[in-house]
GROMACS .gro file of C-alpha atoms in nm:
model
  282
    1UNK     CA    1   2.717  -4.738   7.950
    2UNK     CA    2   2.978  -4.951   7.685
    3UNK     CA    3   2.900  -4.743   7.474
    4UNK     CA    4   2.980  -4.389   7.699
    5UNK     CA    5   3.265  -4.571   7.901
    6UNK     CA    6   3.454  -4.660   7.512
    7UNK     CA    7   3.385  -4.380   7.320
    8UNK     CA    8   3.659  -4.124   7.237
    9UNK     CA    9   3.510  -3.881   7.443
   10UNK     CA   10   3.431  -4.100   7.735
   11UNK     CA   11   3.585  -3.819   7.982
   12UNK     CA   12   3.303  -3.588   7.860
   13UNK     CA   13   3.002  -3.767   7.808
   14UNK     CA   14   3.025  -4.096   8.072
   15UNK     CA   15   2.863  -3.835   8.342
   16UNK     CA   16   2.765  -3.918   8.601
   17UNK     CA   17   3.081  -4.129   8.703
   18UNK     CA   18   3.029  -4.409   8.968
   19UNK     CA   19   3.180  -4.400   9.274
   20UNK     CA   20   3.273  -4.771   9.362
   21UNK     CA   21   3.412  -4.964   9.688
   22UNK     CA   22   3.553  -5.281   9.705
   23UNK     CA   23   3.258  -5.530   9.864
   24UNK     CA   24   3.549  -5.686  10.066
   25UNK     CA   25   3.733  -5.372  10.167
   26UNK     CA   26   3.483  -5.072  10.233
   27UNK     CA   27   3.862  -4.874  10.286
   28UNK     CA   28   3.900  -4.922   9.924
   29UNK     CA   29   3.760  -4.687   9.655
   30UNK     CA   30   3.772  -4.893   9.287
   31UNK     CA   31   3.626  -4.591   9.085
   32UNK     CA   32   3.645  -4.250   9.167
   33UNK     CA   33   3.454  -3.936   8.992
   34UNK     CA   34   3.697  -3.702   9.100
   35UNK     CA   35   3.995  -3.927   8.986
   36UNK     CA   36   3.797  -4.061   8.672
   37UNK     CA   37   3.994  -4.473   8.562
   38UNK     CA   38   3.865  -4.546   8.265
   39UNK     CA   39   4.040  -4.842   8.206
   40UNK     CA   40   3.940  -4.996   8.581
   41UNK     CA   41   3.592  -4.878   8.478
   42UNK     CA   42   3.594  -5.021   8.059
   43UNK     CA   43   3.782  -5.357   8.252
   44UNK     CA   44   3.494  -5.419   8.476
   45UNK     CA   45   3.226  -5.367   8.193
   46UNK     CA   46   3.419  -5.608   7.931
   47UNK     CA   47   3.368  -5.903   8.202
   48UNK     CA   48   2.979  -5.858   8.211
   49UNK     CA   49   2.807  -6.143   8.090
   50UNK     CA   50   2.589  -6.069   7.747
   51UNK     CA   51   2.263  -5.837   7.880
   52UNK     CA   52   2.070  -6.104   7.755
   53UNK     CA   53   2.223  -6.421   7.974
   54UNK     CA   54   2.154  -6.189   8.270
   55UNK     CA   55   1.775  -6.125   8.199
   56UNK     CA   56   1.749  -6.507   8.177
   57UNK     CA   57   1.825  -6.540   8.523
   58UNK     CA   58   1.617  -6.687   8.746
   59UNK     CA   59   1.680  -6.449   9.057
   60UNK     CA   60   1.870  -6.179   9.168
   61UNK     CA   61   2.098  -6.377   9.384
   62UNK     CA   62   2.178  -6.594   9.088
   63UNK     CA   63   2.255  -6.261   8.852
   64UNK     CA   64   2.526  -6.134   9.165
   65UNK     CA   65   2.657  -6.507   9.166
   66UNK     CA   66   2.729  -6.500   8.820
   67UNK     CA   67   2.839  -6.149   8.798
   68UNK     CA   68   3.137  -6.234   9.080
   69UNK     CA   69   3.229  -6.533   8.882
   70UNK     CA   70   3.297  -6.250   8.586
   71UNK     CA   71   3.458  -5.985   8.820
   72UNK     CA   72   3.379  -5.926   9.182
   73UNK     CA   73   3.305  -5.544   9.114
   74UNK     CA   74   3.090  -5.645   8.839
   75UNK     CA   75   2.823  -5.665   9.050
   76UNK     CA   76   2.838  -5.322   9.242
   77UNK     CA   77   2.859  -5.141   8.898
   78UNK     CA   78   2.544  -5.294   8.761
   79UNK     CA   79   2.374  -5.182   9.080
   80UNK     CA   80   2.521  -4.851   9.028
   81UNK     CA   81   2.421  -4.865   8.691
   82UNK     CA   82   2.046  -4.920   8.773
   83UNK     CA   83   1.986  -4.685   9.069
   84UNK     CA   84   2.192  -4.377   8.923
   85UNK     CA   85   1.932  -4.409   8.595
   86UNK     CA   86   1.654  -4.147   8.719
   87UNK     CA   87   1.449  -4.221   8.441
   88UNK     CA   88   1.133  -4.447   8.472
   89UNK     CA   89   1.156  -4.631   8.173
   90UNK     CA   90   0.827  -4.869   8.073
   91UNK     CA   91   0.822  -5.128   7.769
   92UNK     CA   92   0.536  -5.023   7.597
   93UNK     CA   93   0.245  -5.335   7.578
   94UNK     CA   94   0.158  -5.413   7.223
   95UNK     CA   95  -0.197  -5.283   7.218
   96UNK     CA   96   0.024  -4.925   7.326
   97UNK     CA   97   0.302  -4.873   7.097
   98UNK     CA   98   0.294  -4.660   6.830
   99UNK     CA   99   0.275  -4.761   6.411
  100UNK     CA  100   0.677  -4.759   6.409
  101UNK     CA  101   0.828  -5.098   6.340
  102UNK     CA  102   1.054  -5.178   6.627
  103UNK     CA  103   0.874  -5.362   6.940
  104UNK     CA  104   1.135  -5.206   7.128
  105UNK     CA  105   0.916  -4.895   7.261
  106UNK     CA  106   0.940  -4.757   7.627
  107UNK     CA  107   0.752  -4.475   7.796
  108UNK     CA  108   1.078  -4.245   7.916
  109UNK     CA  109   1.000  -3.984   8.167
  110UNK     CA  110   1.316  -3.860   8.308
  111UNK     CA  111   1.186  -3.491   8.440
  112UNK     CA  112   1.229  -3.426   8.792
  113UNK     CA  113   0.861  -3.432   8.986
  114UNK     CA  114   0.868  -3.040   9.050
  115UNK     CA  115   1.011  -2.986   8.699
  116UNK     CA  116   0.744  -3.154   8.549
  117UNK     CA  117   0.479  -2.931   8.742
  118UNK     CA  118   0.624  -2.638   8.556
  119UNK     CA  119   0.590  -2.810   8.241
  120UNK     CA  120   0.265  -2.872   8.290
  121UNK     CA  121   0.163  -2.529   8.382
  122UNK     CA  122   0.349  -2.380   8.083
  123UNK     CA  123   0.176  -2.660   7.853
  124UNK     CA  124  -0.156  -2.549   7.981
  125UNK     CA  125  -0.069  -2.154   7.920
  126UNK     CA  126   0.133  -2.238   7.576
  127UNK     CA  127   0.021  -2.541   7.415
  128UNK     CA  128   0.256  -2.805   7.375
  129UNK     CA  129   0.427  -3.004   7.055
  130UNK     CA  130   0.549  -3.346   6.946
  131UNK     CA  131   0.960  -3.359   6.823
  132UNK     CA  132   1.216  -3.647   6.779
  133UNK     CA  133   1.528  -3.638   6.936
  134UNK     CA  134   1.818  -3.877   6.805
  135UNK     CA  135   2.158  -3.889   6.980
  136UNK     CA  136   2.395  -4.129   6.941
  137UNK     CA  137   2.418  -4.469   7.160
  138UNK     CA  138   2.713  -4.327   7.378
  139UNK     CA  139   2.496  -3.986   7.444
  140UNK     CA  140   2.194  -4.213   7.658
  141UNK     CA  141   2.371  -4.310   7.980
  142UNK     CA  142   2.401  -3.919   8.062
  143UNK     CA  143   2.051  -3.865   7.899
  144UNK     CA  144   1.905  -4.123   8.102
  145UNK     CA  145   2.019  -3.982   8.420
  146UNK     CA  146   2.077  -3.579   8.339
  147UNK     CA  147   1.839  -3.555   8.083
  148UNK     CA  148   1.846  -3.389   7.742
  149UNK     CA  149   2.059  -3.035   7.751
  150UNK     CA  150   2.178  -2.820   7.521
  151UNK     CA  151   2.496  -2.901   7.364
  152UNK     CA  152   2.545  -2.590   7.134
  153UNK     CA  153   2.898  -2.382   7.202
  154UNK     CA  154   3.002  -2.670   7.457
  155UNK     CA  155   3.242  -2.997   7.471
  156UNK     CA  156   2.986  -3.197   7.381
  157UNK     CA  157   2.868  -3.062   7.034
  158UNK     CA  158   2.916  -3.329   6.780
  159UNK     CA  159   2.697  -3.099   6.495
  160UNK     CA  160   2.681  -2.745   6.384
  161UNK     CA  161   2.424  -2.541   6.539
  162UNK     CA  162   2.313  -2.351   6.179
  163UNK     CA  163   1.985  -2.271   6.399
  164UNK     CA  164   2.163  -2.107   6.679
  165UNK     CA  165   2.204  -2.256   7.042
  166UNK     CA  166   1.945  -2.481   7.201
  167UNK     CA  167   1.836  -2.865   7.205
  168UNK     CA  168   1.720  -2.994   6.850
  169UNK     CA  169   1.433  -3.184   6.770
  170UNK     CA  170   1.318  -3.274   6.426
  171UNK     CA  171   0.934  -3.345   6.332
  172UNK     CA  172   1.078  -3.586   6.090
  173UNK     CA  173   1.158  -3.953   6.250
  174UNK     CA  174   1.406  -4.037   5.986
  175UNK     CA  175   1.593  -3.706   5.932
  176UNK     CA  176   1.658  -3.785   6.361
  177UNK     CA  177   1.734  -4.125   6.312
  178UNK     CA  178   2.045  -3.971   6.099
  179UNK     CA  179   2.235  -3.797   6.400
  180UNK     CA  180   2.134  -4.100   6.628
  181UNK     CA  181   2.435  -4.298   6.496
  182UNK     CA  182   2.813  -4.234   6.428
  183UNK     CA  183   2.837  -4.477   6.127
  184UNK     CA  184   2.688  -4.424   5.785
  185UNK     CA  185   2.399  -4.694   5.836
  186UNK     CA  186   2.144  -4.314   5.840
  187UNK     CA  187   2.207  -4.042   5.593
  188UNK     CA  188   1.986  -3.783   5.810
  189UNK     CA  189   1.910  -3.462   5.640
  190UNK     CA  190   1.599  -3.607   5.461
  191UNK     CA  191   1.766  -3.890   5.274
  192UNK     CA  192   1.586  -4.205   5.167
  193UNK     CA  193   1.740  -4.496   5.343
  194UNK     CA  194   1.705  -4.816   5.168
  195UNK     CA  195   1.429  -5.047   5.345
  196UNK     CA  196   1.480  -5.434   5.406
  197UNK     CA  197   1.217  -5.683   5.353
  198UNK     CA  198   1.294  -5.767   5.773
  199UNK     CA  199   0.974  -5.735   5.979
  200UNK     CA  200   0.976  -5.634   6.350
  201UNK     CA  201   0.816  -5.996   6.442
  202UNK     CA  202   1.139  -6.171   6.284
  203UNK     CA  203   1.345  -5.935   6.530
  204UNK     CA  204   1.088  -5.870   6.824
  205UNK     CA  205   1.245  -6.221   7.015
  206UNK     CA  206   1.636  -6.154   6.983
  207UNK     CA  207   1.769  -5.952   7.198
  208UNK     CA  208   1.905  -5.578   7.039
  209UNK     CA  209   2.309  -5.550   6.935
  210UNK     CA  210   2.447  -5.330   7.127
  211UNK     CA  211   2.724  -5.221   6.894
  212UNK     CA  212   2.455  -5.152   6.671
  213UNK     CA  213   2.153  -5.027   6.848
  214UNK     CA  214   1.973  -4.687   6.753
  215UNK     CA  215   1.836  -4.486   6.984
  216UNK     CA  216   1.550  -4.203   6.888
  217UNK     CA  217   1.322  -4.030   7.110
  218UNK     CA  218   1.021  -3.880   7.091
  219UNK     CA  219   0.983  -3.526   7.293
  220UNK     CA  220   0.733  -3.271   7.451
  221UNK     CA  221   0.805  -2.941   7.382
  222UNK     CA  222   0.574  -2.624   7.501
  223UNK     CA  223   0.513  -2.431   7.217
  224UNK     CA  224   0.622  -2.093   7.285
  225UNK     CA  225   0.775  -1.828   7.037
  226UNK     CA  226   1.108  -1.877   7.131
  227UNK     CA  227   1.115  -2.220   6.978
  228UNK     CA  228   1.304  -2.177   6.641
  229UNK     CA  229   1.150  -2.401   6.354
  230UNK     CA  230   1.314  -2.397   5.977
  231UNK     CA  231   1.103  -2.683   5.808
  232UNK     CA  232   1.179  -2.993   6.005
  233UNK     CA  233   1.404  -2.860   6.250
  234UNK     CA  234   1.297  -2.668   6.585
  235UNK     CA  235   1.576  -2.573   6.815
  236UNK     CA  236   1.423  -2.509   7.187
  237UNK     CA  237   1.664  -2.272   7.348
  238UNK     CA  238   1.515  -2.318   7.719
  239UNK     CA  239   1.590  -2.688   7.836
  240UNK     CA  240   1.316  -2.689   8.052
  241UNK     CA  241   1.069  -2.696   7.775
  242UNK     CA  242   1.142  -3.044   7.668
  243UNK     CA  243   1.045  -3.346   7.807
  244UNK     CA  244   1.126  -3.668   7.691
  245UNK     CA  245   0.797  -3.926   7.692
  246UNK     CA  246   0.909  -4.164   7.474
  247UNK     CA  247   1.216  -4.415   7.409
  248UNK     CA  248   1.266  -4.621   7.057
  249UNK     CA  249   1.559  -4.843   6.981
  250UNK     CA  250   1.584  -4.974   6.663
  251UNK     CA  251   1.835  -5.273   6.567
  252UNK     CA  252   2.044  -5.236   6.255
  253UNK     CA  253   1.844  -5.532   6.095
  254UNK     CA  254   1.601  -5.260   6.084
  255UNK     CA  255   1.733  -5.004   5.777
  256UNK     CA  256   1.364  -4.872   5.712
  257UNK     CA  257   1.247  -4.528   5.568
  258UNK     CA  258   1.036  -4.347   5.858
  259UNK     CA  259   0.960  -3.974   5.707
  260UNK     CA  260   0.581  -4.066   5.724
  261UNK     CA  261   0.584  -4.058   6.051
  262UNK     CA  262   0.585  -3.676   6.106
  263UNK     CA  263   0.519  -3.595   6.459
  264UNK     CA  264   0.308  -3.282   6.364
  265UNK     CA  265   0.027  -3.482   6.154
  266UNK     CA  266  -0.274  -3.433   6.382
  267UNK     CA  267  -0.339  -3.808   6.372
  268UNK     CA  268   0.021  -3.898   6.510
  269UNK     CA  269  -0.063  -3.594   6.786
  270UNK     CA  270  -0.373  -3.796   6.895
  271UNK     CA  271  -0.193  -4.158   6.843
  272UNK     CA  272   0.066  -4.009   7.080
  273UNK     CA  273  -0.149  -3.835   7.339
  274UNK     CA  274  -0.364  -4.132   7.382
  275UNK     CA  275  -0.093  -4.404   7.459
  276UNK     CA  276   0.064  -4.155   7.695
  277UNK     CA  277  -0.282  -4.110   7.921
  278UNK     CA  278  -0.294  -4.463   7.920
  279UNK     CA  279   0.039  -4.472   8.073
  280UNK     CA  280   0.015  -4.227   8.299
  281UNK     CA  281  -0.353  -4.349   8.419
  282UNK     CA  282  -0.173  -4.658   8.493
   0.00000   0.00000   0.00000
């Protein structure tokens, strides 16, 4: 949500925008979607307390308290926050989480229930495939709660769309991981990225940089002949034939080469479809 609410396009891509009232004054609207105030809204964010001082709390009444010490609509907006995120979002256990070195790995399903029953009938008919997705930072707080659209010929296309409209995936982790950022730490486009001698145990205990943090999903798409592939990149023109399943942030400590992890090896197929029974038989 910072990182929405402070980019340069804030007006396009913070969406949805909370309506707020002041707790002491119900009268009172603070934050208005139809009268969008970003600097009411970028104010009230600034005075949060770090993310990881308010996991450490020891209850919720404890995490308000604090949060009305900081700003007394500080509060309200991190309960906006959480309910308006539609996704069900689940930190992977160890035993679960795919050979990528982050520990940072969440089972994301943000499809509507009667959505997904389409996908699932069009999986059974078509077959189904394994893409990444990376967008940058900004881009999740309307992912989380809209999910993943097609940007091609809007506002919100950052890239060129070579491939033609639609939402593009990559099989390659690393070629994603390059349009998952707006700084220069990814090349993208199949370019080595130097590795660090870091491990995800020296990292697994702090708690991610948000300025930094890279976010990288990992899709369902049904396998139909309208999905465009050139090499690495398929472009899905129909929305409704991705699904997002999986979440992985990665912290800028972590500069690693990932292009062995191609989501189309039949081994990373069966990794995949066995953590996410798991999860869903859970």
């Amino acid at each position: 949500a910072v990182a929405a609410a402070t980019d340069a396009q804030a007006e396009l891509i913070f969406d949805p925008f909370p309506r707020l009232y002041d707790p002491n004054d119900r009268q009172v609207v603070v934050l208005d979607p139809d009268n969008k105030d970003f600097t009411i809204l970028r104010e009230i964010l600034n005075s949060f307390p770090p993310v990881a001082e308010m996991a450490s709390v020891s209850s919720a009444q404890q995490l308000q308290d604090r949060l009305n010490e900081a700003n007394r609509f500080a509060y309200p907006l991190l309960a906006w926050l959480i309910s308006s995120n539609r996704s069900h979002i689940v930190l992977l256990p160890p035993e679960q989480r795919l050979q990528i070195k982050t520990p940072f790995q969440y089972l994301m399903l943000s499809s509507a229930p009667e959505k997904e029953a389409v996908f699932q009938e069009l999986k059974v008919k078509h077959g189904s495939k394994f893409a990444w997705h990376g967008s940058p930072t900004q881009n999740w707080h309307s992912i989380s709660r809209r999910g993943l659209v097609s940007a091609s010929g809007t506002k919100l296309q950052r890239h060129g769309s070579a491939h033609g409209s639609g939402i593009y995936l990559s099989t390659t982790l690393s070629y994603s991981m390059g349009y998952s950022t707006k700084n220069s730490r990814f090349t993208g486009r199949g370019t080595r990225v130097a590795a660090t001698t870091a491990d995800a145990d020296e990292y697994e205990a702090r708690f991610l940089d948000p300025e930094n943090m890279i976010c990288v999903a990992l899709c369902e798409l049904i396998d139909t002949s309208e999905v465009r592939k050139s090499n690495n990149i398929w472009v899905v023109p129909n929305a409704d034939h991705v699904a997002v399943r999986f979440l992985f942030v990665f912290s800028h400590a972590k500069s690693i080469e990932y292009e062995k992890r191609n989501s189309t090896d039949s081994s990373f197929h069966a990794e995949v479809c066995d953590i996410l029974a798991a999860q869903m038989s859970g």
